[in-house]
Amino acid sequence: MASLPSFILVLLSYNSARASEPLTDVKQAVQPILDEMASRYNMSFTFGFVNSSGRLGMASGVNSIWSKRPLKPDDLIPLGSVTKSWTAVMVMQAVDEGIVKLEDSASKWIDPVLSRLWHSSMEALWGKAALRIRVHDLLGMTSCIADYDDFYMEHFTFVFAGDDAGPFLYLKSAARQGLICTPDSSNPLAVYSGANYILLGLLLVQARGFFSWQDLDQIRVIPKGLFRSGRYSHTSFSRLGRCIQYPGIAHQYAWKSWLSQNNSETFSDLLYTSCLNGWTMGNIASSALDLATFFFDLFSLPKERGGFLTRQSLLRMQQMKTLNDTWCEGPTGPGSCSYGMGLLQDQLGQDFWVLQDPTEDLSKIKVIGHPGEDWGSGCSPCGFNRRYGFGICMAYTSVIGMNCSGDFRENFLAVQTATCLAYDAVLKVLGAPRLNCTNAALPDPPQLVQCAWDRTNTTVPSLPAWQRRSPHMVVPRVETSEIVV
């Protein structure tokens, strides 16, 4: 195995009994909570914690509800928008190398790829105003490009389970809504849109001299020393094909809310659907431990010692603007979250929490990073705590609980409750301010339902060689022991 960067060697060599105690204490505090939450809500979690004394991964619950195979700490979970942090870092690496400038017109880099792959351009998609969009606008969500139609893309994934919704389909979905404002670098309006990060993927294709979007190897964002160290051995970026065609990817369970009727609810296993998830805006499949490691390394390890970015680029990524999106609930309610460049801040459940003691310093519990969510999995909190110097991430394989033996409404509180209690357990170990994780009582009557779990077509086709671009991809045999109920 290749040698580790010197800074990491210093961190890992500090292995006295006193240094290892925090990891042991964190495990003893968090594991019982993961077990309790997995049992209470019939869902599964992985948890990662990284500090100067080492790395800790935990898990609880089952991976497959069909075979009851347990979820393991190193299982890869598709985690959606946390991909944006990795894409932003990859762009900033090109900036550090002098290849791309943040003030460059985005169309300078993106139009050549749009033209040769789809005979299109940014102007063709969004009009002449799109030519005013700069690279930093895409990174900072200030491009005025609307988001894609998430409801449509979710249904496309279910209906055409064997097909991949490629980057251009997402871009066309976003373009149908036009620009929601006029791009203006003097007074930018920040509005969250995944389309920005698909366009940044195309920028990287051109900047790195590739022909097609499928040629971009996203794992190369990891510096060579860190990659060879094995710190990221459970991180992958999916391309064409279903999730089951990638080794180690966990089952994920999407709630089909539109099928709710007559006190019945349905969850669908997404392992047999496309794992592309919008490409550079959402195609990461990783462990919670690898993500905690990523944010720890990003903010703790300078580039000159083998880290991801220069200090200047990292600081630029942290220049936040308030998001004009009411879906994102922050310190003053809906519409008060903040976005930098691939970094989301001030979101409830990510780095904004209610404290047991309102007079305590909120900055002590903040993490800087990015949450993520697919239709059947997610992660939060996920980032780096500056005050206490640790990376943390908690992932889950369903975005609501799946306990159908009691009041079904309790399931909507599952992620917020479980993540709050787990993070609070870490803060207790460190002597930090404590979180208030209580929920208001639900009014009567309880919602009693029957639940069913299904899968899409489980026939996994052999892909042509030209499609099997990923070295991580295989075509496995579907488990015959898994039976749809």
Short mmCIF file of C-alpha atoms in Angstrom, two decimals, residues 71-475:
data_model
loop_
_atom_site.label_atom_id
_atom_site.label_comp_id
_atom_site.label_asym_id
_atom_site.label_seq_id
_atom_site.Cartn_x
_atom_site.Cartn_y
_atom_site.Cartn_z
CA LEU A 71 -26.80 -3.44 6.88
CA LYS A 72 -23.04 -3.09 7.36
CA PRO A 73 -20.99 0.06 8.02
CA ASP A 74 -19.18 -0.29 4.69
CA ASP A 75 -22.29 -0.81 2.53
CA LEU A 76 -22.59 1.81 -0.20
CA ILE A 77 -25.79 3.88 -0.04
CA PRO A 78 -26.87 6.18 -2.89
CA LEU A 79 -26.94 9.58 -1.20
CA GLY A 80 -27.95 12.13 -3.80
CA SER A 81 -27.09 15.77 -3.31
CA VAL A 82 -24.02 15.28 -1.12
CA THR A 83 -22.47 14.57 -4.56
CA LYS A 84 -22.56 18.33 -5.13
CA SER A 85 -19.77 18.90 -2.61
CA TRP A 86 -17.56 16.46 -4.50
CA THR A 87 -18.40 18.06 -7.85
CA ALA A 88 -17.69 21.53 -6.47
CA VAL A 89 -14.32 20.36 -5.16
CA MET A 90 -13.51 18.85 -8.56
CA VAL A 91 -14.27 22.20 -10.24
CA MET A 92 -12.22 24.11 -7.67
CA GLN A 93 -9.29 21.77 -8.32
CA ALA A 94 -9.44 22.86 -11.97
CA VAL A 95 -9.47 26.46 -10.70
CA ASP A 96 -6.43 25.78 -8.49
CA GLU A 97 -4.64 24.37 -11.53
CA GLY A 98 -5.36 27.49 -13.57
CA ILE A 99 -7.50 25.63 -16.12
CA VAL A 100 -10.84 27.22 -15.24
CA LYS A 101 -11.62 30.68 -13.85
CA LEU A 102 -14.64 31.31 -11.66
CA GLU A 103 -15.45 34.40 -13.74
CA ASP A 104 -15.44 32.43 -17.00
CA SER A 105 -18.65 32.34 -18.95
CA ALA A 106 -20.20 28.93 -18.22
CA SER A 107 -21.15 28.55 -21.88
CA LYS A 108 -17.47 28.73 -22.88
CA TRP A 109 -16.93 25.31 -21.32
CA ILE A 110 -20.39 23.76 -21.52
CA ASP A 111 -21.56 24.60 -25.03
CA PRO A 112 -18.93 22.47 -26.81
CA VAL A 113 -20.18 19.40 -24.93
CA LEU A 114 -23.87 20.24 -25.40
CA SER A 115 -23.22 20.76 -29.09
CA ARG A 116 -21.34 17.57 -29.88
CA LEU A 117 -23.50 15.27 -27.73
CA TRP A 118 -27.01 16.74 -28.13
CA HIS A 119 -26.73 19.49 -30.80
CA SER A 120 -27.75 22.06 -28.21
CA SER A 121 -26.37 25.01 -26.23
CA MET A 122 -27.11 26.99 -23.11
CA GLU A 123 -28.70 29.68 -25.26
CA ALA A 124 -30.90 27.12 -27.00
CA LEU A 125 -32.05 25.81 -23.63
CA TRP A 126 -32.46 29.07 -21.68
CA GLY A 127 -32.18 31.96 -24.11
CA LYS A 128 -29.59 34.70 -24.56
CA ALA A 129 -29.63 35.60 -20.86
CA ALA A 130 -27.94 32.27 -20.14
CA LEU A 131 -24.78 33.62 -21.75
CA ARG A 132 -24.38 35.87 -18.71
CA ILE A 133 -24.08 32.92 -16.34
CA ARG A 134 -20.58 32.50 -14.90
CA VAL A 135 -18.93 29.40 -13.49
CA HIS A 136 -19.30 30.74 -9.95
CA ASP A 137 -23.04 31.19 -10.55
CA LEU A 138 -23.44 27.48 -11.18
CA LEU A 139 -21.38 26.61 -8.10
CA GLY A 140 -23.22 29.06 -5.85
CA MET A 141 -26.78 28.46 -7.13
CA THR A 142 -27.00 32.03 -8.45
CA SER A 143 -27.50 31.14 -12.14
CA CYS A 144 -31.30 31.71 -12.04
CA ILE A 145 -31.75 28.24 -13.61
CA ALA A 146 -34.86 26.53 -12.24
CA ASP A 147 -34.68 23.03 -10.82
CA TYR A 148 -35.83 19.99 -12.76
CA ASP A 149 -39.27 18.43 -12.22
CA ASP A 150 -38.51 16.01 -9.39
CA PHE A 151 -41.95 14.38 -9.45
CA TYR A 152 -41.61 13.60 -13.16
CA MET A 153 -38.08 12.22 -12.81
CA GLU A 154 -39.11 10.02 -9.87
CA HIS A 155 -41.93 8.51 -11.90
CA PHE A 156 -39.68 8.08 -14.92
CA THR A 157 -37.35 6.04 -12.70
CA PHE A 158 -40.17 3.77 -11.54
CA VAL A 159 -41.89 3.35 -14.90
CA PHE A 160 -38.69 2.84 -16.90
CA ALA A 161 -36.71 0.99 -14.25
CA GLY A 162 -34.30 -0.49 -16.76
CA ASP A 163 -33.49 2.88 -18.37
CA ASP A 164 -31.21 5.70 -17.27
CA ALA A 165 -32.41 9.31 -17.24
CA GLY A 166 -29.28 10.90 -18.67
CA PRO A 167 -27.97 14.40 -17.96
CA PHE A 168 -29.72 16.03 -20.91
CA LEU A 169 -33.15 14.79 -19.84
CA TYR A 170 -32.68 16.58 -16.51
CA LEU A 171 -31.46 19.72 -18.27
CA LYS A 172 -34.47 19.77 -20.61
CA SER A 173 -36.78 19.33 -17.61
CA ALA A 174 -35.18 22.34 -15.92
CA ALA A 175 -35.13 24.40 -19.15
CA ARG A 176 -38.88 23.96 -19.67
CA GLN A 177 -39.39 26.26 -16.69
CA GLY A 178 -37.08 28.92 -18.11
CA LEU A 179 -34.88 31.22 -16.05
CA ILE A 180 -36.55 32.31 -12.82
CA CYS A 181 -34.64 35.59 -12.77
CA THR A 182 -32.05 37.48 -14.81
CA PRO A 183 -28.47 36.39 -14.12
CA ASP A 184 -26.81 39.37 -12.47
CA SER A 185 -23.37 39.11 -10.91
CA SER A 186 -23.83 42.43 -9.05
CA ASN A 187 -26.85 41.26 -7.04
CA PRO A 188 -27.27 37.50 -7.48
CA LEU A 189 -30.34 35.63 -6.30
CA ALA A 190 -29.56 32.19 -4.88
CA VAL A 191 -32.06 29.49 -5.83
CA TYR A 192 -31.31 25.79 -5.41
CA SER A 193 -31.17 23.81 -8.64
CA GLY A 194 -29.59 20.44 -9.32
CA ALA A 195 -29.30 21.41 -13.00
CA ASN A 196 -26.42 23.71 -12.07
CA TYR A 197 -24.35 20.74 -10.99
CA ILE A 198 -25.15 18.71 -14.10
CA LEU A 199 -23.86 21.64 -16.13
CA LEU A 200 -20.73 21.70 -13.96
CA GLY A 201 -20.22 18.05 -14.84
CA LEU A 202 -20.26 18.99 -18.54
CA LEU A 203 -17.81 21.79 -17.77
CA LEU A 204 -15.45 19.25 -16.23
CA VAL A 205 -15.76 17.01 -19.29
CA GLN A 206 -14.55 19.86 -21.51
CA ALA A 207 -11.94 21.20 -19.06
CA ARG A 208 -10.36 17.76 -18.66
CA GLY A 209 -10.32 17.06 -22.38
CA PHE A 210 -12.92 14.28 -22.52
CA PHE A 211 -15.45 13.68 -25.28
CA SER A 212 -18.56 12.44 -23.46
CA TRP A 213 -20.12 12.80 -20.04
CA GLN A 214 -19.54 9.08 -19.53
CA ASP A 215 -15.78 9.62 -19.76
CA LEU A 216 -15.56 11.70 -16.57
CA ASP A 217 -14.08 9.60 -13.76
CA GLN A 218 -15.38 11.38 -10.66
CA ILE A 219 -13.35 9.28 -8.23
CA ARG A 220 -10.26 11.15 -9.47
CA VAL A 221 -11.31 14.08 -7.31
CA ILE A 222 -9.63 12.23 -4.43
CA PRO A 223 -5.92 13.20 -4.18
CA LYS A 224 -3.67 10.28 -5.05
CA GLY A 225 -2.18 9.90 -1.59
CA LEU A 226 -5.57 9.77 0.08
CA PHE A 227 -6.95 7.41 -2.55
CA ARG A 228 -4.05 4.99 -2.18
CA SER A 229 -4.36 5.10 1.60
CA GLY A 230 -7.69 3.25 1.46
CA ARG A 231 -9.59 6.01 3.25
CA TYR A 232 -12.15 6.04 0.43
CA SER A 233 -12.50 2.35 -0.36
CA HIS A 234 -16.29 2.48 0.04
CA THR A 235 -17.12 5.35 -2.29
CA SER A 236 -18.30 5.04 -5.88
CA PHE A 237 -19.98 7.24 -8.49
CA SER A 238 -22.61 5.31 -10.44
CA ARG A 239 -22.99 5.64 -14.17
CA LEU A 240 -25.27 3.69 -16.51
CA GLY A 241 -27.19 0.73 -15.14
CA ARG A 242 -29.25 -0.32 -12.17
CA CYS A 243 -28.04 -0.06 -8.60
CA ILE A 244 -27.84 -3.84 -8.27
CA GLN A 245 -25.22 -3.87 -11.04
CA TYR A 246 -22.75 -2.13 -8.72
CA PRO A 247 -21.14 -4.25 -5.98
CA GLY A 248 -21.90 -3.38 -2.39
CA ILE A 249 -24.82 -0.98 -2.95
CA ALA A 250 -27.54 -1.28 -0.35
CA HIS A 251 -31.25 -1.67 -0.91
CA GLN A 252 -33.19 1.60 -0.65
CA TYR A 253 -36.91 1.91 -0.05
CA ALA A 254 -39.01 4.70 -1.55
CA TRP A 255 -42.43 5.56 -0.15
CA LYS A 256 -44.95 5.75 -2.99
CA SER A 257 -47.04 8.51 -1.44
CA TRP A 258 -49.20 8.87 -4.55
CA LEU A 259 -50.50 5.31 -4.03
CA SER A 260 -51.74 6.01 -0.51
CA GLN A 261 -55.40 5.03 -0.30
CA ASN A 262 -57.80 3.03 1.84
CA ASN A 263 -55.32 2.92 4.72
CA SER A 264 -52.67 1.18 2.65
CA GLU A 265 -49.09 2.32 1.99
CA THR A 266 -46.48 1.03 -0.44
CA PHE A 267 -42.69 1.06 -0.35
CA SER A 268 -40.63 0.17 -3.39
CA ASP A 269 -37.12 -1.29 -3.42
CA LEU A 270 -34.95 0.93 -5.64
CA LEU A 271 -32.06 -1.53 -5.97
CA TYR A 272 -33.43 -2.58 -9.34
CA THR A 273 -33.78 0.93 -10.79
CA SER A 274 -31.23 3.23 -12.37
CA CYS A 275 -28.48 4.42 -10.02
CA LEU A 276 -27.39 7.40 -12.18
CA ASN A 277 -29.43 9.85 -10.06
CA GLY A 278 -28.71 12.95 -12.11
CA TRP A 279 -24.99 12.20 -12.58
CA THR A 280 -22.74 14.92 -11.09
CA MET A 281 -25.55 16.36 -9.02
CA GLY A 282 -26.45 13.12 -7.25
CA ASN A 283 -24.78 9.85 -8.28
CA ILE A 284 -22.55 9.13 -5.29
CA ALA A 285 -22.92 5.82 -3.48
CA SER A 286 -20.87 5.82 -0.31
CA SER A 287 -20.66 4.81 3.31
CA ALA A 288 -21.36 7.27 6.10
CA LEU A 289 -17.79 6.72 7.27
CA ASP A 290 -16.29 7.69 3.91
CA LEU A 291 -18.41 10.84 3.83
CA ALA A 292 -17.38 11.81 7.36
CA THR A 293 -13.80 11.20 6.22
CA PHE A 294 -14.28 13.39 3.14
CA PHE A 295 -15.44 16.41 5.09
CA PHE A 296 -12.79 15.87 7.77
CA ASP A 297 -10.02 15.69 5.16
CA LEU A 298 -11.44 18.60 3.16
CA PHE A 299 -11.37 20.99 6.11
CA SER A 300 -8.40 19.56 8.05
CA LEU A 301 -5.83 18.64 5.42
CA PRO A 302 -4.26 21.45 3.35
CA LYS A 303 -3.42 20.86 -0.30
CA GLU A 304 0.31 21.22 0.30
CA ARG A 305 0.09 18.19 2.59
CA GLY A 306 -1.90 16.05 0.20
CA GLY A 307 -5.37 17.53 0.73
CA PHE A 308 -8.12 18.41 -1.73
CA LEU A 309 -7.87 22.18 -2.16
CA THR A 310 -5.87 25.31 -1.51
CA ARG A 311 -6.94 27.39 1.47
CA GLN A 312 -8.08 30.17 -0.88
CA SER A 313 -10.41 27.89 -2.83
CA LEU A 314 -11.82 26.36 0.34
CA LEU A 315 -12.56 29.81 1.75
CA ARG A 316 -14.27 30.80 -1.49
CA MET A 317 -16.52 27.75 -1.25
CA GLN A 318 -17.65 28.92 2.19
CA GLN A 319 -18.94 32.33 1.10
CA MET A 320 -22.64 31.83 1.79
CA LYS A 321 -25.78 33.42 0.36
CA THR A 322 -29.32 32.95 1.63
CA LEU A 323 -31.30 30.52 -0.51
CA ASN A 324 -34.59 31.83 -1.84
CA ASP A 325 -36.25 28.42 -1.37
CA THR A 326 -39.10 27.98 1.08
CA TRP A 327 -38.69 24.17 1.14
CA CYS A 328 -35.43 24.64 3.05
CA GLU A 329 -36.17 25.39 6.70
CA GLY A 330 -33.50 27.33 8.57
CA PRO A 331 -33.01 29.47 11.68
CA THR A 332 -35.87 31.86 10.89
CA GLY A 333 -38.16 29.35 9.22
CA PRO A 334 -38.68 28.35 5.58
CA GLY A 335 -36.39 30.13 3.15
CA SER A 336 -33.53 30.86 5.55
CA CYS A 337 -30.93 28.27 4.56
CA SER A 338 -27.62 29.35 3.04
CA TYR A 339 -25.51 28.04 0.17
CA GLY A 340 -21.85 28.54 -0.67
CA MET A 341 -20.21 26.51 -3.43
CA GLY A 342 -21.24 22.92 -2.93
CA LEU A 343 -21.82 23.56 0.77
CA LEU A 344 -25.23 23.95 2.43
CA GLN A 345 -25.61 25.65 5.79
CA ASP A 346 -28.34 26.64 8.27
CA GLN A 347 -30.68 23.77 7.41
CA LEU A 348 -32.82 22.15 10.09
CA GLY A 349 -31.44 18.68 10.73
CA GLN A 350 -28.11 19.40 9.04
CA ASP A 351 -26.43 22.09 11.14
CA PHE A 352 -29.37 23.95 12.68
CA TRP A 353 -30.90 22.36 15.77
CA VAL A 354 -33.02 23.32 18.77
CA LEU A 355 -30.87 23.39 21.91
CA GLN A 356 -31.85 22.20 25.37
CA ASP A 357 -30.36 25.44 26.68
CA PRO A 358 -31.28 28.30 24.30
CA THR A 359 -28.51 30.47 25.77
CA GLU A 360 -25.78 28.13 24.53
CA ASP A 361 -23.57 29.02 21.55
CA LEU A 362 -25.12 27.54 18.38
CA SER A 363 -21.81 27.75 16.51
CA LYS A 364 -20.42 24.93 18.67
CA ILE A 365 -22.78 22.39 17.13
CA LYS A 366 -22.72 23.57 13.51
CA VAL A 367 -21.32 21.34 10.80
CA ILE A 368 -20.31 22.63 7.39
CA GLY A 369 -20.99 20.18 4.60
CA HIS A 370 -23.98 19.02 2.58
CA PRO A 371 -26.91 16.68 3.25
CA GLY A 372 -28.19 14.36 0.55
CA GLU A 373 -31.34 12.54 -0.36
CA ASP A 374 -32.55 10.19 -3.06
CA TRP A 375 -36.13 8.97 -3.28
CA GLY A 376 -35.27 6.04 -1.02
CA SER A 377 -32.21 7.06 1.01
CA GLY A 378 -30.40 10.06 2.44
CA CYS A 379 -27.82 11.47 4.83
CA SER A 380 -27.77 14.20 7.47
CA PRO A 381 -26.07 15.65 9.34
CA CYS A 382 -23.08 15.30 7.04
CA GLY A 383 -20.09 17.61 7.36
CA PHE A 384 -17.32 18.95 9.58
CA ASN A 385 -17.65 20.44 13.06
CA ARG A 386 -15.02 23.18 13.29
CA ARG A 387 -15.30 23.76 17.03
CA TYR A 388 -14.50 20.18 18.03
CA GLY A 389 -12.64 19.12 14.90
CA PHE A 390 -14.58 16.09 13.70
CA GLY A 391 -16.28 14.83 10.57
CA ILE A 392 -19.70 13.24 10.96
CA CYS A 393 -22.31 11.68 8.69
CA MET A 394 -25.42 9.61 9.28
CA ALA A 395 -27.07 7.76 6.38
CA TYR A 396 -30.40 5.95 6.12
CA THR A 397 -31.94 3.62 3.53
CA SER A 398 -35.44 5.11 3.58
CA VAL A 399 -36.43 8.76 3.95
CA ILE A 400 -39.34 8.01 6.27
CA GLY A 401 -39.80 5.22 8.77
CA MET A 402 -41.44 1.98 7.64
CA ASN A 403 -43.08 0.87 10.87
CA CYS A 404 -46.65 -0.03 10.00
CA SER A 405 -47.61 -1.63 13.31
CA GLY A 406 -48.67 1.61 15.01
CA ASP A 407 -49.51 5.21 14.12
CA PHE A 408 -48.09 5.62 10.60
CA ARG A 409 -47.62 9.36 11.15
CA GLU A 410 -44.74 8.61 13.52
CA ASN A 411 -42.71 7.55 10.48
CA PHE A 412 -42.53 11.14 9.24
CA LEU A 413 -40.56 12.02 12.39
CA ALA A 414 -38.11 9.15 12.03
CA VAL A 415 -35.16 10.81 10.28
CA GLN A 416 -35.27 14.00 12.34
CA THR A 417 -35.59 12.08 15.60
CA ALA A 418 -32.92 9.49 14.87
CA THR A 419 -30.33 11.93 13.55
CA CYS A 420 -30.95 14.38 16.39
CA LEU A 421 -30.51 11.70 19.06
CA ALA A 422 -27.37 10.29 17.44
CA TYR A 423 -25.74 13.70 17.05
CA ASP A 424 -26.77 14.66 20.58
CA ALA A 425 -25.04 11.52 21.87
CA VAL A 426 -21.80 12.66 20.19
CA LEU A 427 -22.14 16.15 21.65
CA LYS A 428 -22.70 14.70 25.11
CA VAL A 429 -19.43 12.74 24.86
CA LEU A 430 -17.58 15.91 23.89
CA GLY A 431 -19.16 18.10 26.57
CA ALA A 432 -20.81 20.26 23.92
CA PRO A 433 -24.23 21.95 24.03
CA ARG A 434 -27.06 19.38 24.00
CA LEU A 435 -29.89 19.10 21.49
CA ASN A 436 -33.60 19.10 22.24
CA CYS A 437 -34.91 16.08 20.31
CA THR A 438 -38.44 15.98 21.69
CA ASN A 439 -41.46 15.95 19.37
CA ALA A 440 -44.93 17.28 20.00
CA ALA A 441 -47.57 14.64 20.64
CA LEU A 442 -49.63 13.73 17.59
CA PRO A 443 -53.36 14.43 17.87
CA ASP A 444 -55.85 11.60 17.83
CA PRO A 445 -56.93 9.55 16.04
CA PRO A 446 -53.84 7.52 15.07
CA GLN A 447 -53.41 6.57 11.43
CA LEU A 448 -53.46 2.78 11.21
CA VAL A 449 -52.42 1.31 7.88
CA GLN A 450 -51.32 -1.83 6.15
CA CYS A 451 -48.03 -1.71 4.25
CA ALA A 452 -46.63 -3.58 1.27
CA TRP A 453 -43.16 -3.66 -0.22
CA ASP A 454 -42.56 -4.23 -3.91
CA ARG A 455 -39.78 -4.27 -6.43
CA THR A 456 -39.63 -3.13 -10.01
CA ASN A 457 -38.73 -5.61 -12.76
CA THR A 458 -35.80 -7.55 -11.32
CA THR A 459 -34.53 -8.87 -14.66
CA VAL A 460 -31.03 -7.47 -14.97
CA PRO A 461 -29.94 -7.27 -18.62
CA SER A 462 -26.39 -7.75 -19.80
CA LEU A 463 -25.13 -4.38 -20.96
CA PRO A 464 -23.13 -3.84 -24.14
CA ALA A 465 -19.43 -3.29 -23.53
CA TRP A 466 -19.65 0.37 -24.56
CA GLN A 467 -22.16 1.01 -21.78
CA ARG A 468 -20.14 -0.72 -19.07
CA ARG A 469 -17.81 2.21 -18.56
CA SER A 470 -17.43 1.91 -14.82
CA PRO A 471 -14.70 -0.39 -13.49
CA HIS A 472 -16.95 -0.94 -10.45
CA MET A 473 -19.83 -2.35 -12.49
CA VAL A 474 -20.89 -5.98 -12.64
CA VAL A 475 -23.97 -7.85 -13.83
#
